[in-house]
CSV table of C-alpha atoms in Angstrom, one decimal:
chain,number,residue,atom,x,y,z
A,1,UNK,CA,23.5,8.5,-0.5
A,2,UNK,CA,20.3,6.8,1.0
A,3,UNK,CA,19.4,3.8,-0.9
A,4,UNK,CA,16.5,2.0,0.2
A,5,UNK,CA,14.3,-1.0,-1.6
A,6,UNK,CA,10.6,-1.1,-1.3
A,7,UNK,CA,8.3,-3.4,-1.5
A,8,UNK,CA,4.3,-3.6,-1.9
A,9,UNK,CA,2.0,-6.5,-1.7
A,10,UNK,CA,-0.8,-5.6,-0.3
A,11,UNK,CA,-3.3,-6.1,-3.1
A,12,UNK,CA,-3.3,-8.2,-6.5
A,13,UNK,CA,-0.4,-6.1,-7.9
A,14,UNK,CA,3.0,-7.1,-6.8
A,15,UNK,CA,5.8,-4.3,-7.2
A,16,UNK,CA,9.1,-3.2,-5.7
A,17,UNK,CA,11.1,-0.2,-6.3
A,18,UNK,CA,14.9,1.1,-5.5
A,19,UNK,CA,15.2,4.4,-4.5
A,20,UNK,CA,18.5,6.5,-4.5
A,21,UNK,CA,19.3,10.1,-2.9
A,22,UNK,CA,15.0,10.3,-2.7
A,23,UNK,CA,14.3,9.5,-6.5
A,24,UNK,CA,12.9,6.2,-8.0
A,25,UNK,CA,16.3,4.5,-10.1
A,26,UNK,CA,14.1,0.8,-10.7
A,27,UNK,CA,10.8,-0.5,-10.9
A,28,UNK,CA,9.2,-3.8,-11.3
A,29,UNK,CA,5.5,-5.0,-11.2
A,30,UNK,CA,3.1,-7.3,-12.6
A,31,UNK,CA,-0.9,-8.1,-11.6
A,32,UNK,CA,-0.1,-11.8,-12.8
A,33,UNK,CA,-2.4,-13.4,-10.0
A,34,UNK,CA,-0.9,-15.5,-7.1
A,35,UNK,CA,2.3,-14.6,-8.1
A,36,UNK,CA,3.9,-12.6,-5.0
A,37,UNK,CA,6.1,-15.6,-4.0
A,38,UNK,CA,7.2,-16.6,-6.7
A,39,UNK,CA,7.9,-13.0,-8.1
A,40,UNK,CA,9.3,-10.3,-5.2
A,41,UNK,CA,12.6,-11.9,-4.2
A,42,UNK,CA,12.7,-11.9,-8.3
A,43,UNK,CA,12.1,-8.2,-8.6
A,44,UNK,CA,14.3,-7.3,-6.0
A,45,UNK,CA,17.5,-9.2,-7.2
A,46,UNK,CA,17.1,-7.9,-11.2
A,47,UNK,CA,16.6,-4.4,-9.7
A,48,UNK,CA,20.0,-4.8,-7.3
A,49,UNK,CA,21.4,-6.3,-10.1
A,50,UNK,CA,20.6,-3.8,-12.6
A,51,UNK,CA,22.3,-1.2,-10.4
A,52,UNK,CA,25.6,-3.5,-9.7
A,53,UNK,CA,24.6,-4.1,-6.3
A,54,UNK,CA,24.2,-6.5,-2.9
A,55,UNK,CA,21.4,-6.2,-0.2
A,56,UNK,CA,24.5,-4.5,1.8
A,57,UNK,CA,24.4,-1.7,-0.3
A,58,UNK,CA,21.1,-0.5,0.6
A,59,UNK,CA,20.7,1.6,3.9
A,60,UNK,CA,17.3,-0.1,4.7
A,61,UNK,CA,14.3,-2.2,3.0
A,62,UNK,CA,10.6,-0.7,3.0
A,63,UNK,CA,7.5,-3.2,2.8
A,64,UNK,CA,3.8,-2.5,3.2
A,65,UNK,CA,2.5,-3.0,6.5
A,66,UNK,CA,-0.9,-3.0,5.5
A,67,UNK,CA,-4.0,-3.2,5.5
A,68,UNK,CA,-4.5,-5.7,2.6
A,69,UNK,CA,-4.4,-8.7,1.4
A,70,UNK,CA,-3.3,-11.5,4.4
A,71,UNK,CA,-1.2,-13.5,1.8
A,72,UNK,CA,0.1,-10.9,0.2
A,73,UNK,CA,1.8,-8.5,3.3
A,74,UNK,CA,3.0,-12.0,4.5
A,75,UNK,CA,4.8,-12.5,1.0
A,76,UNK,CA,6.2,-8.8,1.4
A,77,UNK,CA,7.0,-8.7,5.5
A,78,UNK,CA,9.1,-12.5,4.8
A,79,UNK,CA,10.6,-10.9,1.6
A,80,UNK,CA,12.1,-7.6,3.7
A,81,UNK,CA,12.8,-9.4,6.8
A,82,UNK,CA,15.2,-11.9,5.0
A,83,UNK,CA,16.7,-9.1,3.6
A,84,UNK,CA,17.2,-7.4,6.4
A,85,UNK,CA,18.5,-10.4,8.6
A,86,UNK,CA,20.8,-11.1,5.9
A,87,UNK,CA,22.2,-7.6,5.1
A,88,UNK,CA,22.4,-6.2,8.7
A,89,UNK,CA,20.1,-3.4,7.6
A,90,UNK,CA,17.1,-1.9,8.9
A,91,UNK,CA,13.6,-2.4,8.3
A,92,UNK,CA,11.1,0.5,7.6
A,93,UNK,CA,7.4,-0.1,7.4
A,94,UNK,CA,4.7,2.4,5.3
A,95,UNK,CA,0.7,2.0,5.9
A,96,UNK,CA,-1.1,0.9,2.7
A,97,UNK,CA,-3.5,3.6,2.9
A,98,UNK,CA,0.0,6.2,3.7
A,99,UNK,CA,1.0,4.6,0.4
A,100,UNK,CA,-2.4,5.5,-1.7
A,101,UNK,CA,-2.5,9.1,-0.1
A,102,UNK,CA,1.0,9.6,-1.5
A,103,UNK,CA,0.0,8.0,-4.9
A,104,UNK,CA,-3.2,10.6,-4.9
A,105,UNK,CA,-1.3,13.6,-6.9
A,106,UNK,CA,0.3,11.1,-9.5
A,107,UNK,CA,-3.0,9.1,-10.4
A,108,UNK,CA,-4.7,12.5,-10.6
A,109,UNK,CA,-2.6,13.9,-13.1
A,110,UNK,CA,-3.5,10.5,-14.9
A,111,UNK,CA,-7.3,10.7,-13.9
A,112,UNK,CA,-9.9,11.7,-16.7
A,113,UNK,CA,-11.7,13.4,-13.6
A,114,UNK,CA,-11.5,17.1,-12.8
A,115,UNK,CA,-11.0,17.7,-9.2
A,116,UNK,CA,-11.0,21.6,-9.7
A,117,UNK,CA,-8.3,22.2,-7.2
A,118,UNK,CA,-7.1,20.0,-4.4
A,119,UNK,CA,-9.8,17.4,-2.8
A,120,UNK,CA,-10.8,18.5,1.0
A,121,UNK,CA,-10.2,15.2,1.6
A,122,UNK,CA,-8.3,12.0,0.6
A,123,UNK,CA,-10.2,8.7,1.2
A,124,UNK,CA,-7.9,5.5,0.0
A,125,UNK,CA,-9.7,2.1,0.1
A,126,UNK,CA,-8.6,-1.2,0.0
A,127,UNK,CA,-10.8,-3.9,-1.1
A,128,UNK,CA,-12.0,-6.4,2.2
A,129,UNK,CA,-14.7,-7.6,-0.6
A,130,UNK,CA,-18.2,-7.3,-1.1
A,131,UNK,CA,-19.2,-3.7,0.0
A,132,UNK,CA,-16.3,-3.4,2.3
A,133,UNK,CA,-12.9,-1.9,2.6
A,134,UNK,CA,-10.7,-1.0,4.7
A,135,UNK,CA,-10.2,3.3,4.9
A,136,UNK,CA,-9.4,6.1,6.6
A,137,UNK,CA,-10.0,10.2,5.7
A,138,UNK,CA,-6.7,11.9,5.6
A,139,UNK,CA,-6.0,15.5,4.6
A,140,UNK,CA,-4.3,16.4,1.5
A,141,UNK,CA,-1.1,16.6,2.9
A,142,UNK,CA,-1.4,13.5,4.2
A,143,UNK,CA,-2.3,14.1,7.8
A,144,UNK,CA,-4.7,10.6,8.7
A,145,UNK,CA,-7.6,12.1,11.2
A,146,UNK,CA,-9.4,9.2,11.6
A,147,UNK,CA,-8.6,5.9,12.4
A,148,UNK,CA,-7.9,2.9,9.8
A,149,UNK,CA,-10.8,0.5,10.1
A,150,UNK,CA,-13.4,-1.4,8.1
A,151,UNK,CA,-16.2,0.0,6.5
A,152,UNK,CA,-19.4,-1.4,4.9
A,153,UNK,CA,-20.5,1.0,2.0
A,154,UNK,CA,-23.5,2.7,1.7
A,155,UNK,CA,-25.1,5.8,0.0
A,156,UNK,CA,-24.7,7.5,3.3
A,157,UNK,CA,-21.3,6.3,3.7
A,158,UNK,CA,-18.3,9.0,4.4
A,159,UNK,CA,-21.8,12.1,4.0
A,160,UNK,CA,-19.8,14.8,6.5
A,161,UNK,CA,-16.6,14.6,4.3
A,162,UNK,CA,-18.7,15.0,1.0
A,163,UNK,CA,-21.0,17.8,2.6
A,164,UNK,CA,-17.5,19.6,3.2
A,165,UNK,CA,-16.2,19.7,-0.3
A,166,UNK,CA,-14.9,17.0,-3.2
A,167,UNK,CA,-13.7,13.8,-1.7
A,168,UNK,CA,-11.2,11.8,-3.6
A,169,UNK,CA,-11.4,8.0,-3.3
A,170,UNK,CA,-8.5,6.2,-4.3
A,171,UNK,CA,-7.6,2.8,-4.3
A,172,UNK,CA,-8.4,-0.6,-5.5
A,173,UNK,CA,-11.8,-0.6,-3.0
A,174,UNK,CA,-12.6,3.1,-5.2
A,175,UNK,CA,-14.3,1.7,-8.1
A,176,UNK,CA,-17.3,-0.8,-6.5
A,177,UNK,CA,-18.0,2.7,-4.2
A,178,UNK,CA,-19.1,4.5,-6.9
A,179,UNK,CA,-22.0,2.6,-8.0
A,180,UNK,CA,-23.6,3.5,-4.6
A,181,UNK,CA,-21.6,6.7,-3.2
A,182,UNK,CA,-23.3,9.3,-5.4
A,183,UNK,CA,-22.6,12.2,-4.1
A,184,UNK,CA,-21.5,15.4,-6.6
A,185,UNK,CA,-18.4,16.0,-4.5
A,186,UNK,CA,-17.0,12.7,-4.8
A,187,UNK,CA,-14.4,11.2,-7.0
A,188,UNK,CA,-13.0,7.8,-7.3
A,189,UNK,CA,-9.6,6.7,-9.0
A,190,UNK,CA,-9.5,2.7,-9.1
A,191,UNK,CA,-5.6,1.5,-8.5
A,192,UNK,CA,-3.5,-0.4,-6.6
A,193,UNK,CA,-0.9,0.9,-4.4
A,194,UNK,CA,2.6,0.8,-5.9
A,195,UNK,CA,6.2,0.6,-4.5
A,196,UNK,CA,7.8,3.7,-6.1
A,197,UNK,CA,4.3,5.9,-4.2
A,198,UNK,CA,5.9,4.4,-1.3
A,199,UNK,CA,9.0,6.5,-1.3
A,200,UNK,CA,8.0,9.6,1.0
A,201,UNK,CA,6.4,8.0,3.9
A,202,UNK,CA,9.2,6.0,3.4
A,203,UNK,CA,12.0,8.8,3.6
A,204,UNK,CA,10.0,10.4,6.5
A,205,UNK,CA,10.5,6.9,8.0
A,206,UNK,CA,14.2,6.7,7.4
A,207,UNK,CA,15.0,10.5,8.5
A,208,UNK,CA,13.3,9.7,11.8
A,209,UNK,CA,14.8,6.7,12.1
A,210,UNK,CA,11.1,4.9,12.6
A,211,UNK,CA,12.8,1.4,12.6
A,212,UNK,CA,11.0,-1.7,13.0
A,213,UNK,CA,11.8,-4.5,14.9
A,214,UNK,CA,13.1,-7.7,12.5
A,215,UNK,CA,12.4,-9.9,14.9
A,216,UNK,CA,8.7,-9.1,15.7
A,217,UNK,CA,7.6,-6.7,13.7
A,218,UNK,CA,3.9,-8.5,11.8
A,219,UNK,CA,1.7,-6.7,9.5
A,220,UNK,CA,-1.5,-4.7,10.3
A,221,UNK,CA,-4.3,-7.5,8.8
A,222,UNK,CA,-6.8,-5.1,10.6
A,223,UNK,CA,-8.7,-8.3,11.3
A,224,UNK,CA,-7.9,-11.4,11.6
A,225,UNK,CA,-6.9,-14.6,9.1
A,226,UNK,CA,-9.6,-16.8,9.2
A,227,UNK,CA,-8.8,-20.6,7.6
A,228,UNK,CA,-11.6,-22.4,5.8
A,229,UNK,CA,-11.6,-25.7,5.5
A,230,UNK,CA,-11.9,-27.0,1.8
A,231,UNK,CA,-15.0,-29.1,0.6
A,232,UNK,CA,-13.4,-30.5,-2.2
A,233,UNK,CA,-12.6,-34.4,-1.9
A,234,UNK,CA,-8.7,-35.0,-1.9
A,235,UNK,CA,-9.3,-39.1,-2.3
């Protein structure tokens, strides 16, 4: 039996998920802000508990690698490399964006939007605020074919892919788009990426035995963490 935990915190919604023999057994999340730290170890010990078991029953832990939130995938990376220090198990990493692409077919079925058919192509975003986000065009199976990177929204914004056929746009970076990308072939689903969507990519991970490195392995901020200092008086 392959049991693995996974864990996302990437974006404002924390979850984590236990997966056994390739199905989801547990689930936790909550959107309760600025609450990753406080709440992922949490998750992860009611769901082990719930089941009867240690972090050395699992076969390997799962987190988000990003992009997203830089607080957030640090929460998530510590979380899973603890884990896996303390277990002795591997560690599996999943692209956000892999994550979202997965999710597509579940948050259709949820959708009020008729795609008529499959979209020609699957666009997740992730929210780098204002008009930007971090995307990438992937096939419907979930083949990526063009790089991850940041992206400034326009109306012109992703126009080969929409003169092609219906472009779905998924993710929580979906719903600002669609004020300004207006285009009768696209669709937008506003989420956030989940743990239990990560369970394929994740699989495909395990099976190939795509194992990270505890030790070194960091998340893929896409750019990087830049400190502010605070104008607020302290004394």
């Amino acid at each position: 039996m392959e049991r693995i935990v996974l864990i996302e915190t990437s974006t404002a919604l924390c979850s984590t998920a236990l997966a056994e023999n390739g199905e989801i057994v547990s689930y936790r999340e909550s959107s309760a802000p600025k609450a990753h730290a406080s709440l992922t170890a949490v998750f992860i010990k009611e769901m082990l508990d719930e089941r009867g078991l240690s972090p050395k029953d699992c076969d390997a832990f799962c987190v988000s690698m990003g992009p997203g939130s830089y607080t957030g995938l640090r929460v998530g990376v510590s979380t899973a490399k603890g884990l896996c220090f303390g277990s002795g198990r591997p560690l599996l990493a999943v692209g956000t964006l892999d994550t979202l692409v997965a999710q597509a077919s579940a948050e259709c079925r949820n959708a009020i939007h008729d795609l008529s058919g499959n979209p020609r192509f699957i666009i997740p975003m992730i929210d780098a605020r204002r008009m930007e986000v971090y995307s990438a065009v992937f096939s419907p199976d979930g083949t990526q074919i063009t790089e991850t990177a940041p992206a400034i929204i326009d109306e012109d914004s992703f126009a080969p892919q929409l003169a092609e056929g219906t472009c779905l746009f998924i993710g929580d970076g979906a719903g600002k788009c669609s004020d300004v990308i207006r285009h009768p072939n696209a669709r937008f689903i506003q989420c956030h990426p989940k743990a239990s969507s990560m369970l394929v990519p994740a699989m495909k991970a395990y099976k190939e035995e795509r194992f990270e490195d505890v030790a070194y392995f960091e998340p893929f901020y896409l750019k990087e963490f830049v400190a502010t200092v605070s104008k607020k008086k302290l004394f």
